[in-house]
């Protein structure tokens, strides 16, 4: 394992994203030739083809790429910060909090556009709660305490969700359940715009913070010796990574496993510097989630599988392969 | 060792998933309800669970745990005998005065027994078997019906009429509905049938399939359901699949229809671009009940304006 990744890694990853995106644009129930797709992207061709490519497939591909990249980057940052290979944004209460926010918004029969806002608010509340619990418990945000606090908050969130679903009328429950299973089916360019802006900011922040995460990954003593305030750096990374994941939950519901598995997949080739790991994870996550969405909407056509189910199903064999390599 | 246990875990999980899937398949097909009239005033009926109902006198304290039967009891003049309904039974208006006992599926058996009923009607869902068994064990007769299709409705009304002891009124109700349906069917004979997509839900997008009575109504009203070849009553679809089938019109409720006009992805549908999103009265077409005839007429007027006076 070299310290810096070979340039070919970036070429391969970028190529993967490109190929996945093209496949995502090309494949669907309506048959379109590559030329028709090209024309449709440019706005030429039949109204139907243009609408399909520009308003249905392209936003999905873009949103899937953004969500995949954001989750993978968040997972990579958290695994380094927590010094724990099993850390992922969902483990730390973010998904639970977002789900509670979304479910409550749905149960209150609020307008559908408010659900992402409710999800994000719930996620923020969960992050604040986890930090507060960790501080109350250990005084300092020790990664292990953060993890435990995250699990506790997640469990509490699950209980709230169960109560909300049991009390809500059947149609609200179905809405909420569908949202919780994760999907980019409702992707619009508005969603893509918001997530791009937010993702660029947070993702950029993580890349800037990456050297600090490298030091954190070495351990507290090493961090102190190198003059890094482990507490503040850890908290910063935790908050940014969690909110990045929260934004993806707001946009696409709960898409599990990506934040956990993708960093492991790239670490072998990307080295141990987190700037490279986070960036590589972002690209790999984008490619993988585009493909996952493709599978979700074609495997059982005309129905759609929930995106979260596909990532979990696909993630398991990937993970087993990784575990085997660790032996 | 490591690899084997991992694969074993996967195999166990897969087996469990398959098992749950198999058990969940609702195999309760509507069985023909046979009725025999004995020499005495006792009559026996076999319901859709295969249980036998034997009543000597018409029941006076009926709990109806099924919106369809609640509506029908009122239609055949037995509404005043109802001592319990489900939370969702809102039609007719008088039904709302009947005590609300909660769910139709997996009902609160204790609450039901508390009303001291002499008959309970249930929806024939597999999840209700337990409740039906417990009510019978407590000595309360149960009648379980599955009213999903128009034919089910036409079969159920005379059964309920016999149960409450007024077969004449029941016959009037079912005949009137049948006559209206026949009238609409006749008016639509030979007409050009537009293809229709019935959007039952958003997030996920759910289409009405051939297994639903709504699809039957579309057929009677002179349309053709683009998913009519699918035997399921409803299932989720992708927008693109709907685009591929290119329906002439879309049928949707008011909110659902408004969303179609607002969301850019739906503009891929020719029907949306041409403004042919037909708004249906969701209250009227909720379930196969006494207003089936009205529902067919309203649909026919939507699909073929001016065809039904």
Short mmCIF file of C-alpha atoms in Angstrom, two decimals, chain A residues 28-291:
data_model
loop_
_atom_site.label_atom_id
_atom_site.label_comp_id
_atom_site.label_asym_id
_atom_site.label_seq_id
_atom_site.Cartn_x
_atom_site.Cartn_y
_atom_site.Cartn_z
CA UNK A 28 -34.98 2.56 -18.94
CA UNK A 29 -38.38 1.21 -19.96
CA UNK A 30 -38.52 3.49 -23.00
CA UNK A 31 -35.96 2.54 -25.63
CA UNK A 32 -33.88 5.48 -26.80
CA UNK A 33 -30.93 5.31 -29.15
CA UNK A 34 -27.71 7.04 -28.07
CA UNK A 35 -28.31 9.67 -30.70
CA UNK A 36 -31.78 10.34 -29.35
CA UNK A 37 -30.35 10.67 -25.86
CA UNK A 38 -27.71 13.08 -27.07
CA UNK A 39 -30.33 15.14 -28.86
CA UNK A 40 -32.63 15.04 -25.88
CA UNK A 41 -29.89 16.33 -23.59
CA UNK A 42 -29.44 19.23 -25.94
CA UNK A 43 -33.17 19.84 -26.01
CA UNK A 44 -33.79 18.52 -29.51
CA UNK A 45 -36.03 15.63 -30.48
CA UNK A 46 -39.52 14.65 -29.45
CA UNK A 47 -41.06 16.28 -26.39
CA UNK A 48 -41.40 12.89 -24.76
CA UNK A 49 -37.77 11.94 -25.25
CA UNK A 50 -36.55 15.29 -23.98
CA UNK A 51 -38.79 15.01 -20.92
CA UNK A 52 -37.65 11.48 -20.21
CA UNK A 53 -33.97 12.23 -20.48
CA UNK A 54 -33.94 15.68 -18.94
CA UNK A 55 -36.70 15.48 -16.34
CA UNK A 56 -36.75 11.81 -15.37
CA UNK A 57 -33.43 10.08 -15.93
CA UNK A 58 -30.87 12.86 -15.66
CA UNK A 59 -32.03 14.22 -12.30
CA UNK A 60 -32.07 10.68 -10.91
CA UNK A 61 -28.55 9.99 -12.10
CA UNK A 62 -27.34 13.34 -10.76
CA UNK A 63 -29.03 12.88 -7.39
CA UNK A 64 -27.81 9.31 -7.05
CA UNK A 65 -24.26 10.45 -7.81
CA UNK A 66 -24.45 13.27 -5.26
CA UNK A 67 -25.99 11.10 -2.55
CA UNK A 68 -23.49 8.32 -3.15
CA UNK A 69 -20.55 10.69 -3.10
CA UNK A 70 -21.76 12.51 0.00
CA UNK A 71 -22.43 9.35 1.97
CA UNK A 72 -19.13 7.77 1.03
CA UNK A 73 -17.17 10.90 1.89
CA UNK A 74 -19.02 11.23 5.17
CA UNK A 75 -18.30 7.60 6.02
CA UNK A 76 -14.62 7.91 5.15
CA UNK A 77 -14.24 11.00 7.32
CA UNK A 78 -16.08 9.43 10.24
CA UNK A 79 -14.10 6.20 10.10
CA UNK A 80 -10.90 8.18 10.35
CA UNK A 81 -12.15 10.51 13.04
CA UNK A 82 -13.61 7.78 15.21
CA UNK A 83 -10.66 5.45 14.56
CA UNK A 84 -13.31 2.83 13.96
CA UNK A 85 -13.69 0.87 10.75
CA UNK A 86 -17.38 0.30 11.41
CA UNK A 87 -18.31 3.93 11.82
CA UNK A 88 -20.83 5.22 9.35
CA UNK A 89 -23.14 8.21 9.43
CA UNK A 90 -26.22 6.15 10.17
CA UNK A 91 -24.70 4.58 13.23
CA UNK A 92 -24.33 7.91 14.90
CA UNK A 93 -27.96 8.85 15.22
CA UNK A 94 -28.19 10.91 12.03
CA UNK A 95 -30.45 8.52 10.18
CA UNK A 96 -32.67 7.99 13.19
CA UNK A 97 -33.05 11.71 13.78
CA UNK A 98 -33.73 12.41 10.12
CA UNK A 99 -36.29 9.62 9.97
CA UNK A 100 -38.07 10.97 13.04
CA UNK A 101 -38.17 14.43 11.50
CA UNK A 102 -39.53 13.10 8.23
CA UNK A 103 -42.07 10.77 9.80
CA UNK A 104 -43.41 13.49 12.06
CA UNK A 105 -43.66 15.88 9.12
CA UNK A 106 -45.59 13.28 7.14
CA UNK A 107 -47.81 12.36 10.09
CA UNK A 108 -48.72 16.01 10.55
CA UNK A 109 -49.95 15.99 6.94
CA UNK A 110 -47.60 18.84 6.11
CA UNK A 111 -46.99 19.70 2.48
CA UNK A 112 -44.74 17.16 0.82
CA UNK A 113 -42.04 19.74 0.13
CA UNK A 114 -41.53 20.19 3.85
CA UNK A 115 -40.41 16.61 4.41
CA UNK A 116 -36.73 17.19 3.52
CA UNK A 117 -36.68 20.18 5.85
CA UNK A 118 -38.21 18.10 8.61
CA UNK A 119 -35.66 15.37 7.96
CA UNK A 120 -32.77 17.78 8.12
CA UNK A 121 -34.08 19.40 11.30
CA UNK A 122 -34.43 15.97 12.88
CA UNK A 123 -30.88 15.07 11.89
CA UNK A 124 -29.50 18.29 13.32
CA UNK A 125 -31.37 17.64 16.56
CA UNK A 126 -29.88 14.15 16.70
CA UNK A 127 -26.32 15.43 16.19
CA UNK A 128 -26.77 18.05 18.91
CA UNK A 129 -28.23 15.42 21.23
CA UNK A 130 -25.38 12.99 20.62
CA UNK A 131 -22.77 15.64 21.32
CA UNK A 132 -24.60 16.71 24.46
CA UNK A 133 -24.86 13.15 25.74
CA UNK A 134 -21.21 12.47 24.98
CA UNK A 135 -20.17 15.60 26.77
CA UNK A 136 -22.36 14.84 29.77
CA UNK A 137 -21.07 11.30 29.91
CA UNK A 138 -17.35 11.58 29.42
CA UNK A 139 -16.71 15.28 29.56
CA UNK A 140 -14.80 15.07 26.29
CA UNK A 141 -16.08 13.74 22.97
CA UNK A 142 -14.15 10.49 23.12
CA UNK A 143 -14.95 8.59 19.91
CA UNK A 144 -16.17 5.54 21.80
CA UNK A 145 -18.54 7.64 23.85
CA UNK A 146 -19.76 9.40 20.70
CA UNK A 147 -20.45 6.03 19.16
CA UNK A 148 -22.38 4.83 22.17
CA UNK A 149 -24.33 8.06 22.36
CA UNK A 150 -25.12 7.72 18.66
CA UNK A 151 -26.43 4.20 19.11
CA UNK A 152 -28.57 5.29 22.03
CA UNK A 153 -30.04 8.24 20.17
CA UNK A 154 -30.67 5.97 17.19
CA UNK A 155 -32.53 3.48 19.35
CA UNK A 156 -34.63 6.23 20.87
CA UNK A 157 -35.40 7.57 17.41
CA UNK A 158 -36.54 4.11 16.31
CA UNK A 159 -38.95 3.96 19.22
CA UNK A 160 -40.41 7.35 18.34
CA UNK A 161 -40.79 6.28 14.72
CA UNK A 162 -42.61 3.10 15.69
CA UNK A 163 -45.04 5.03 17.86
CA UNK A 164 -45.62 7.63 15.16
CA UNK A 165 -46.22 4.97 12.50
CA UNK A 166 -48.57 2.99 14.74
CA UNK A 167 -50.69 6.04 15.51
CA UNK A 168 -50.76 7.56 12.05
CA UNK A 169 -53.47 6.70 9.51
CA UNK A 170 -52.60 4.04 6.95
CA UNK A 171 -51.76 6.38 4.11
CA UNK A 172 -49.38 8.48 6.19
CA UNK A 173 -47.67 5.36 7.43
CA UNK A 174 -47.20 4.13 3.89
CA UNK A 175 -45.77 7.50 2.82
CA UNK A 176 -43.38 7.53 5.74
CA UNK A 177 -42.32 3.92 5.20
CA UNK A 178 -41.60 4.48 1.53
CA UNK A 179 -39.52 7.52 2.38
CA UNK A 180 -37.57 5.57 4.95
CA UNK A 181 -36.61 2.90 2.42
CA UNK A 182 -34.64 5.39 0.37
CA UNK A 183 -35.28 6.42 -3.23
CA UNK A 184 -34.19 8.90 -5.84
CA UNK A 185 -37.34 8.31 -7.86
CA UNK A 186 -38.69 11.76 -7.09
CA UNK A 187 -35.49 13.55 -8.06
CA UNK A 188 -35.91 17.04 -9.45
CA UNK A 189 -33.34 19.57 -10.49
CA UNK A 190 -34.25 21.59 -7.41
CA UNK A 191 -33.15 18.73 -5.17
CA UNK A 192 -30.00 18.33 -7.21
CA UNK A 193 -29.26 22.03 -6.94
CA UNK A 194 -29.61 22.13 -3.17
CA UNK A 195 -27.56 19.00 -2.62
CA UNK A 196 -24.84 20.18 -5.00
CA UNK A 197 -24.49 23.45 -3.16
CA UNK A 198 -24.55 21.85 0.25
CA UNK A 199 -22.41 18.91 -0.76
CA UNK A 200 -19.77 21.12 -2.35
CA UNK A 201 -19.48 23.14 0.84
CA UNK A 202 -19.39 20.22 3.26
CA UNK A 203 -17.37 17.94 1.03
CA UNK A 204 -14.89 20.71 0.44
CA UNK A 205 -14.69 21.33 4.18
CA UNK A 206 -13.95 17.66 4.78
CA UNK A 207 -11.18 17.67 2.21
CA UNK A 208 -9.68 20.73 3.88
CA UNK A 209 -9.94 19.06 7.29
CA UNK A 210 -8.43 15.83 5.96
CA UNK A 211 -4.91 16.39 7.33
CA UNK A 212 -6.39 16.84 10.81
CA UNK A 213 -8.30 13.59 10.40
CA UNK A 214 -5.04 11.90 9.46
CA UNK A 215 -3.63 12.97 12.79
CA UNK A 216 -6.76 12.00 14.70
CA UNK A 217 -6.56 8.57 13.14
CA UNK A 218 -3.17 8.10 14.72
CA UNK A 219 -4.57 8.43 18.21
CA UNK A 220 -5.01 11.07 20.85
CA UNK A 221 -1.45 11.10 22.13
CA UNK A 222 -0.06 11.47 18.65
CA UNK A 223 -2.55 14.24 18.00
CA UNK A 224 -1.53 16.07 21.15
CA UNK A 225 2.12 15.62 20.30
CA UNK A 226 1.51 17.11 16.88
CA UNK A 227 -0.33 20.07 18.32
CA UNK A 228 -3.78 19.23 17.09
CA UNK A 229 -6.66 19.91 19.45
CA UNK A 230 -8.17 16.44 19.20
CA UNK A 231 -11.47 17.42 20.83
CA UNK A 232 -12.25 20.35 18.60
CA UNK A 233 -10.97 18.71 15.44
CA UNK A 234 -12.94 15.57 16.17
CA UNK A 235 -16.10 17.50 16.90
CA UNK A 236 -15.73 19.58 13.75
CA UNK A 237 -15.24 16.56 11.55
CA UNK A 238 -18.09 14.73 13.23
CA UNK A 239 -20.53 17.59 12.78
CA UNK A 240 -19.65 18.29 9.15
CA UNK A 241 -19.72 14.62 8.17
CA UNK A 242 -23.00 14.03 9.99
CA UNK A 243 -24.72 17.04 8.47
CA UNK A 244 -23.52 16.00 5.04
CA UNK A 245 -25.19 12.64 5.60
CA UNK A 246 -28.25 14.42 6.94
CA UNK A 247 -28.54 16.36 3.70
CA UNK A 248 -28.54 13.11 1.74
CA UNK A 249 -31.25 11.71 3.99
CA UNK A 250 -33.31 14.82 3.40
CA UNK A 251 -32.93 14.41 -0.35
CA UNK A 252 -33.29 10.68 -0.78
CA UNK A 253 -34.39 9.03 2.42
CA UNK A 254 -32.35 6.32 4.14
CA UNK A 255 -29.76 4.77 1.84
CA UNK A 256 -27.71 2.53 4.06
CA UNK A 257 -24.41 0.75 3.74
CA UNK A 258 -22.81 3.17 1.29
CA UNK A 259 -21.11 5.21 4.00
CA UNK A 260 -19.81 2.03 5.60
CA UNK A 261 -18.63 -0.04 2.66
CA UNK A 262 -17.29 2.38 0.04
CA UNK A 263 -14.41 3.78 2.15
CA UNK A 264 -13.20 0.22 2.71
CA UNK A 265 -13.35 -0.51 -1.00
CA UNK A 266 -11.10 2.40 -1.90
CA UNK A 267 -8.72 2.39 1.01
CA UNK A 268 -6.52 -0.34 -0.45
CA UNK A 269 -5.80 1.72 -3.55
CA UNK A 270 -6.05 5.21 -2.17
CA UNK A 271 -3.52 4.95 0.62
CA UNK A 272 -3.88 6.19 4.16
CA UNK A 273 -3.97 9.91 3.59
CA UNK A 274 -7.52 10.96 4.18
CA UNK A 275 -7.59 13.61 1.52
CA UNK A 276 -7.13 10.91 -1.09
CA UNK A 277 -9.39 8.42 0.70
CA UNK A 278 -12.23 10.90 1.04
CA UNK A 279 -11.95 12.08 -2.55
CA UNK A 280 -11.67 8.53 -3.92
CA UNK A 281 -14.59 7.41 -1.77
CA UNK A 282 -16.65 10.27 -3.16
CA UNK A 283 -16.07 9.20 -6.75
CA UNK A 284 -16.56 5.51 -6.03
CA UNK A 285 -19.73 6.22 -4.04
CA UNK A 286 -21.16 8.26 -6.91
CA UNK A 287 -20.54 5.51 -9.45
CA UNK A 288 -21.88 2.79 -7.18
CA UNK A 289 -25.08 4.55 -6.27
CA UNK A 290 -25.87 5.39 -9.91
CA UNK A 291 -25.57 1.68 -10.65
#
